Coordinates of C-alpha atoms and ligand atoms in Angstrom, one line a residue:
X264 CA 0.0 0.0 0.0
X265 CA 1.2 3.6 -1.0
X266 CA 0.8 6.2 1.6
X267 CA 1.2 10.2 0.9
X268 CA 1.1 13.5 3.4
X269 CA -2.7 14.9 3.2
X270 CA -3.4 17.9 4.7
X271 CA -0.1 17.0 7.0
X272 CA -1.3 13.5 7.9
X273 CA -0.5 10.4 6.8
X274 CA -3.1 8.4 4.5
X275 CA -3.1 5.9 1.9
X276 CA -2.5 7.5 -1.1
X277 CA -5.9 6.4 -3.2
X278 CA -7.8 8.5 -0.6
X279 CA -6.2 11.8 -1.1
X280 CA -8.0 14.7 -2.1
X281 CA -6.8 17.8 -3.6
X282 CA -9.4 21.3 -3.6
X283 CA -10.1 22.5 -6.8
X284 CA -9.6 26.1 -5.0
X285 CA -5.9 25.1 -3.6
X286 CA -3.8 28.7 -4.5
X287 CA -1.8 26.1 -5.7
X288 CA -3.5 25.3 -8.8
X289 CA -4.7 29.2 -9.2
X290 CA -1.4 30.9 -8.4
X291 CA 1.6 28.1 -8.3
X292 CA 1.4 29.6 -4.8
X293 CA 3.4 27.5 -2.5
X294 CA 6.6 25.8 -2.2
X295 CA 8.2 22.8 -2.3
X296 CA 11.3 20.6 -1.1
X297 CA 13.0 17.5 -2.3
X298 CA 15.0 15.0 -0.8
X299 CA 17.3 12.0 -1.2
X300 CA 16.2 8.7 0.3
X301 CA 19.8 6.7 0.7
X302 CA 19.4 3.0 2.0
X303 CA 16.4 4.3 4.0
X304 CA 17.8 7.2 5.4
X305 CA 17.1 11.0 4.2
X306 CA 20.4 12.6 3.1
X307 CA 21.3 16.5 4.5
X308 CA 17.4 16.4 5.2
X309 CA 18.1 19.0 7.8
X310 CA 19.3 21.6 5.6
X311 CA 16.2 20.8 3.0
X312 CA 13.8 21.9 6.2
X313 CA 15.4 24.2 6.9
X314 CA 15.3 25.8 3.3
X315 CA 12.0 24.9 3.2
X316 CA 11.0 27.3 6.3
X317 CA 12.9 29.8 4.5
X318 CA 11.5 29.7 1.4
X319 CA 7.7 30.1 3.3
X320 CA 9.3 32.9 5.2
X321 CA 10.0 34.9 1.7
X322 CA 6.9 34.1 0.5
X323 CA 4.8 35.7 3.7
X324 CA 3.8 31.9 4.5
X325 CA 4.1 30.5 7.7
X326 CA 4.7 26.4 8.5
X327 CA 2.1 25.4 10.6
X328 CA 4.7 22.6 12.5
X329 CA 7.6 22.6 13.5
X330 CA 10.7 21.6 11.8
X331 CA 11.3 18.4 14.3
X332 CA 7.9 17.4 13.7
X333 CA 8.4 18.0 10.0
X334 CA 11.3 15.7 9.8
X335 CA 9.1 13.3 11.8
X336 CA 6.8 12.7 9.6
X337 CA 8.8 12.6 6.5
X338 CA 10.7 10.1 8.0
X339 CA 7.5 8.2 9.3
X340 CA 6.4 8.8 5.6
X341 CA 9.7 6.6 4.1
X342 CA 8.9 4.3 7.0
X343 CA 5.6 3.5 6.0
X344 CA 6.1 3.3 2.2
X345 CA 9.3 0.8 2.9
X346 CA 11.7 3.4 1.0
X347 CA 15.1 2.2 0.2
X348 CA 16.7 4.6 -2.2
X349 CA 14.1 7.3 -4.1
X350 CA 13.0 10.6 -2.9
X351 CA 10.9 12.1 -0.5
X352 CA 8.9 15.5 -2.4
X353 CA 6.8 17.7 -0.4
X354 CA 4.8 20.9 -0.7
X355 CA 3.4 23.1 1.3
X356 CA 0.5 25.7 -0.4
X357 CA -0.7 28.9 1.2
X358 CA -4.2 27.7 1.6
X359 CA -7.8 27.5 -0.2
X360 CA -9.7 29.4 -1.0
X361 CA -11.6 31.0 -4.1
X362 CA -10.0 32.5 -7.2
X363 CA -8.3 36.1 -5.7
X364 CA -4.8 37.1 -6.6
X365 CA -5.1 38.8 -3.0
X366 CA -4.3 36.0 -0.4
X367 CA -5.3 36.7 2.9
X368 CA -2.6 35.9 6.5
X369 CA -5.7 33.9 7.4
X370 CA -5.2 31.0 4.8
X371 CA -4.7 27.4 6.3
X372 CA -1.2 26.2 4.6
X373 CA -1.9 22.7 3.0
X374 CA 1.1 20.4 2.9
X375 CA 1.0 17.6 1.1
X376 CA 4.2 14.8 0.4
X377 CA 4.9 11.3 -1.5
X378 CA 8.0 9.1 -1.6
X379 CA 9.0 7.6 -4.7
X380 CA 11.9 5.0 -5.8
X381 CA 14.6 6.5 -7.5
X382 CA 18.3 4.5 -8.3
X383 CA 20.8 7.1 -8.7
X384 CA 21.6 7.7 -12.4
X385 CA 24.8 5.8 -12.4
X386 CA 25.3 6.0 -16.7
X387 CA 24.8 9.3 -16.9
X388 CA 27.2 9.7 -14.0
X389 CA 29.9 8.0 -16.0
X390 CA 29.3 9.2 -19.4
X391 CA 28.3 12.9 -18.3
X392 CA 25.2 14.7 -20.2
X393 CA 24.8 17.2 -23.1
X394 CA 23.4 20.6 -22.0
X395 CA 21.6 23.3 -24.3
X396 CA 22.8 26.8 -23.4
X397 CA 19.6 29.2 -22.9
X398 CA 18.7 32.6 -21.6
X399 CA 17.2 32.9 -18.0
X400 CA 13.7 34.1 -18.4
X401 CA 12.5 33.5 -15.1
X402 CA 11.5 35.9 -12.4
X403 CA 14.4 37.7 -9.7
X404 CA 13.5 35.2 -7.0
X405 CA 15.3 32.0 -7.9
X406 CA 16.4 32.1 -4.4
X407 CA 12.8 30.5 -3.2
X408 CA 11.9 27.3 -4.3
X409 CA 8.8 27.7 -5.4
X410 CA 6.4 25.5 -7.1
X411 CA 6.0 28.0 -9.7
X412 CA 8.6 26.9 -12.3
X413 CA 7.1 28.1 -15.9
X414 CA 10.5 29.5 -16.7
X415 CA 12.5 26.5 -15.2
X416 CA 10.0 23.8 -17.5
X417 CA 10.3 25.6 -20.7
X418 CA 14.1 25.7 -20.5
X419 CA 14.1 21.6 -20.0
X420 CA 11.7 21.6 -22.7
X421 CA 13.6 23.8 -25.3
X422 CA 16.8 21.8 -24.0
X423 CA 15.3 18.3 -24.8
X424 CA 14.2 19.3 -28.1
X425 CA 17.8 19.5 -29.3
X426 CA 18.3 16.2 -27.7
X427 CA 20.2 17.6 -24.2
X428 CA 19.9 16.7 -20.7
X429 CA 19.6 19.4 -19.2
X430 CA 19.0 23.4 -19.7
X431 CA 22.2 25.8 -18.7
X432 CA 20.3 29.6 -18.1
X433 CA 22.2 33.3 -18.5
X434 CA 20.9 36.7 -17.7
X435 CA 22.6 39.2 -20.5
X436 CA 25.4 36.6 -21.0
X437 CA 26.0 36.2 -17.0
X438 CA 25.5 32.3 -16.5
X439 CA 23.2 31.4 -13.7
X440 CA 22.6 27.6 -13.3
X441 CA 20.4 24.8 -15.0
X442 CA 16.7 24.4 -15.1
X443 CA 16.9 22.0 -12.0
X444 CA 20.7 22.2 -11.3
X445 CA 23.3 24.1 -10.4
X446 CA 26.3 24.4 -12.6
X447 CA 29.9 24.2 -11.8
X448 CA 33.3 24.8 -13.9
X449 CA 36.6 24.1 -13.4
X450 CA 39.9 26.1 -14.7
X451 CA 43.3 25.5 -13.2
X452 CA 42.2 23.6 -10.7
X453 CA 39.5 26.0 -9.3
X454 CA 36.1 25.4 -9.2
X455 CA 33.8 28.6 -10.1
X456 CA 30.1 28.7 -9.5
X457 CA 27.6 31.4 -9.3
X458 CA 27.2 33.4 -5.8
X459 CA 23.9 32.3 -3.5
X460 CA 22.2 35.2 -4.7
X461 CA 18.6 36.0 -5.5
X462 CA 19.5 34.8 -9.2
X463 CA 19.9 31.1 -8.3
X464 CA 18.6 28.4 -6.2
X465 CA 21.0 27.3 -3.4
X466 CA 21.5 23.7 -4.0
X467 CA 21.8 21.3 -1.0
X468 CA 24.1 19.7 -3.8
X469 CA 26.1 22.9 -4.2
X470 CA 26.7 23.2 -0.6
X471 CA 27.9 19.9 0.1
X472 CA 29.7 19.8 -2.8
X473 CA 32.0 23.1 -2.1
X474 CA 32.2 21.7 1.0
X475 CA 33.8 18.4 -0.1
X476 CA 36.1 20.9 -2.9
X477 CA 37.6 22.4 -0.1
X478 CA 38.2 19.8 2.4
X479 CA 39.8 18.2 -1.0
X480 CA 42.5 21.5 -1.2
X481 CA 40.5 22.8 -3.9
X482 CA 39.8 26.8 -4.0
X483 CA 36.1 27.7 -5.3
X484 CA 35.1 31.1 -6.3
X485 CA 31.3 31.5 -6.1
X486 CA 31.4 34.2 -8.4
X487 CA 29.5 35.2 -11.4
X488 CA 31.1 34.5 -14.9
X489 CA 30.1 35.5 -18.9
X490 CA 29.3 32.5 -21.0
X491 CA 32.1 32.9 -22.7
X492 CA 34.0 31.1 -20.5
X493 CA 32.6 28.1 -20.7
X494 CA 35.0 27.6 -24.1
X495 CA 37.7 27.6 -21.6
X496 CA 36.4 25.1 -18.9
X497 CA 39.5 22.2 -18.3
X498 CA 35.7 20.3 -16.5
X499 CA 32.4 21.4 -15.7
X500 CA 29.7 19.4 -13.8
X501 CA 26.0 19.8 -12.3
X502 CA 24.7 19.2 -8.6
X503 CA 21.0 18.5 -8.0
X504 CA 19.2 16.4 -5.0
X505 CA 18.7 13.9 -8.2
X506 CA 21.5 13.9 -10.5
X507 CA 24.3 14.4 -7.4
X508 CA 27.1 15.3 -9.3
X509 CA 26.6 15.0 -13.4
X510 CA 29.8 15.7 -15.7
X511 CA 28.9 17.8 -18.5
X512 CA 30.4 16.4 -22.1
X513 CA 29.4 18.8 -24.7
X514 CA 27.9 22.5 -24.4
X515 CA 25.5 23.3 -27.2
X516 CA 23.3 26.1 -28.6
X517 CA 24.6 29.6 -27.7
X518 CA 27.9 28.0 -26.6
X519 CA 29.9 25.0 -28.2
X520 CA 31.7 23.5 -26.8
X521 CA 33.1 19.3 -25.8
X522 CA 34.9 18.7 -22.6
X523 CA 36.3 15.4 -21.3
X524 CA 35.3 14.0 -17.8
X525 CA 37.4 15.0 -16.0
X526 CA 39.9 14.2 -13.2
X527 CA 38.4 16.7 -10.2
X528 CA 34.9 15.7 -11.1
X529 CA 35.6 12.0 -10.8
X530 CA 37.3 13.2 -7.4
X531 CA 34.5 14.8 -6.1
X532 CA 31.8 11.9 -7.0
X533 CA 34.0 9.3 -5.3
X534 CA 34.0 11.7 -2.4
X535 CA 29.6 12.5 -2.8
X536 CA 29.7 8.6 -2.8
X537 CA 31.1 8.6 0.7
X538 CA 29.4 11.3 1.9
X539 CA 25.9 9.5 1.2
Ligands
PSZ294 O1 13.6 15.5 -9.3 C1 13.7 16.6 -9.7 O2 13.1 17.0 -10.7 C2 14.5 17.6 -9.0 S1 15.2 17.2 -7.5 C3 15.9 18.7 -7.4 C4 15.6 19.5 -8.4 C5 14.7 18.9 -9.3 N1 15.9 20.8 -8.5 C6 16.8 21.4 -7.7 C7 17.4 22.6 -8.2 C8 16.7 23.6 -8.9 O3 15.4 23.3 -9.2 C9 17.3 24.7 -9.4 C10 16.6 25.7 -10.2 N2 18.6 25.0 -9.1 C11 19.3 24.1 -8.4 C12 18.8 22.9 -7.9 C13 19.6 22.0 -7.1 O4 19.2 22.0 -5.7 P1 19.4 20.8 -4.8 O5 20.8 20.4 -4.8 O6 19.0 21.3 -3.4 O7 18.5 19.7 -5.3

């Protein structure tokens, strides 16, 4: 039997119910977090609450439990539904009520949450992925993790139609990070990634991973760079809850360009292996 979050309770999933009048489904008005289920334990799930009470806190939404009780019933949630290795999704929306783009502080947040089985991506791991170079049309909060992604879906769609994995974004020629990644280059040894500004989503990923850089010796610069620079990359690489660390193999569209896997991003995999 399947069981989902309802409401923030736990029920089988068949009997869950979602309002027609959820802000939700009017507005994309909520948020959202996901995390890594490894051998039955939630990876860096701490930090994932934690961003998700941040990302209400942006938004004028407050979570209506704790972050302990949070964790609690995630974790009774990947008890429950046996989880081994998947992911853990859930969402919290301001409320329901009818059609008004004027939400009221009265609102009743609805959170709602499902597991679901997910090996990691072990080929595309090894082989690394093609990505499709793309302007960022999205909004100047990609700080939040919202459920509102319009921007983020069409540049995965756009990207897939020219047979790539995944979509790298720049505003005027300033590279901010994929559709549902974050994107890192390496030059003489340094890694170089955009800043945690409101132009990109921290990644979990990203964090652990510039952690794991520097405990390896490695200098990273989270600092913006042109797109231009990709032509010089020695590596580059993505981080996301899902794809953990990616190599990147060719850049295509507004930049082109075909990079080895290299040695630093094999380095920092084994280490992410370790860490999990
Ligand atoms: O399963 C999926 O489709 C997932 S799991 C994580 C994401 C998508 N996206 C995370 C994400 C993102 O949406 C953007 C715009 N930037 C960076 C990331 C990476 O964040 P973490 O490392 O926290 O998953």
């Amino acid at each position: 039997m399947e069981y989902v979050i309802d409401n923030g309770h736990i029920i089988v999933a068949d009997q869950a119910k979602i309002d027609r009048n959820d802000r939700g489904y009017h507005f994309g008005d909520g948020i959202y977090e996901v995390i890594r289920v490894y051998n039955g334990k939630p990876f860096t799930m701490d930090m994932h609450v934690k961003r998700f009470e941040e990302s209400a806190k942006k938004l004028d939404m407050v979570l209506t439990l704790s972050l302990s009780k949070l964790e609690e019933l995630l974790m009774e949630l990947v008890k429950k539904n046996a989880l081994q290795d998947g992911i853990i999704y859930v969402q919290m929306t301001r409320g329901i009520s009818p059609r008004n783009h004027l939400y009221s502080r009265n609102e009743k947040a609805v959170i709602t949450g499902y597991t679901q089985e997910m090996p990691s991506k072990v080929e595309l791991q090894q082989n690394g992925i093609d990505v499709w170079v793309t302007d960022d049309i999205r909004w100047l909060r990609c700080d939040i993790k919202t459920i509102n992604l319009l921007g983020n879906v069409l540049a995965k769609r756009e990207a897939a139609d020219h047979d790539c994995h995944e979509a790298i974004q720049h505003r005027n020629g300033i590279v901010t990070e994929g559709s549902s990644s974050n994107l890192f280059l390496i030059k003489d040894r340094i890694l170089y990634t955009h800043p945690a500004t409101n132009l990109i989503l921290n990644g979990i990923t990203r964090q652990v991973v510039i952690g794991l850089a520097k405990e390896l010796g490695y200098e990273v610069f989270e600092e913006a760079f042109p797109k231009d620079v990709i032509e010089h990359a020695d590596e580059a690489f993505i981080t996301s809850t899902t794809s953990e660390v990616t190599p990147i193999k060719s850049f295509q569209g507004q930049v082109e360009v075909t990079l080895e896997v290299g040695p630093i991003t094999r380095q920092l995999q084994e280490a992410f292996e370790k860490e999990k």
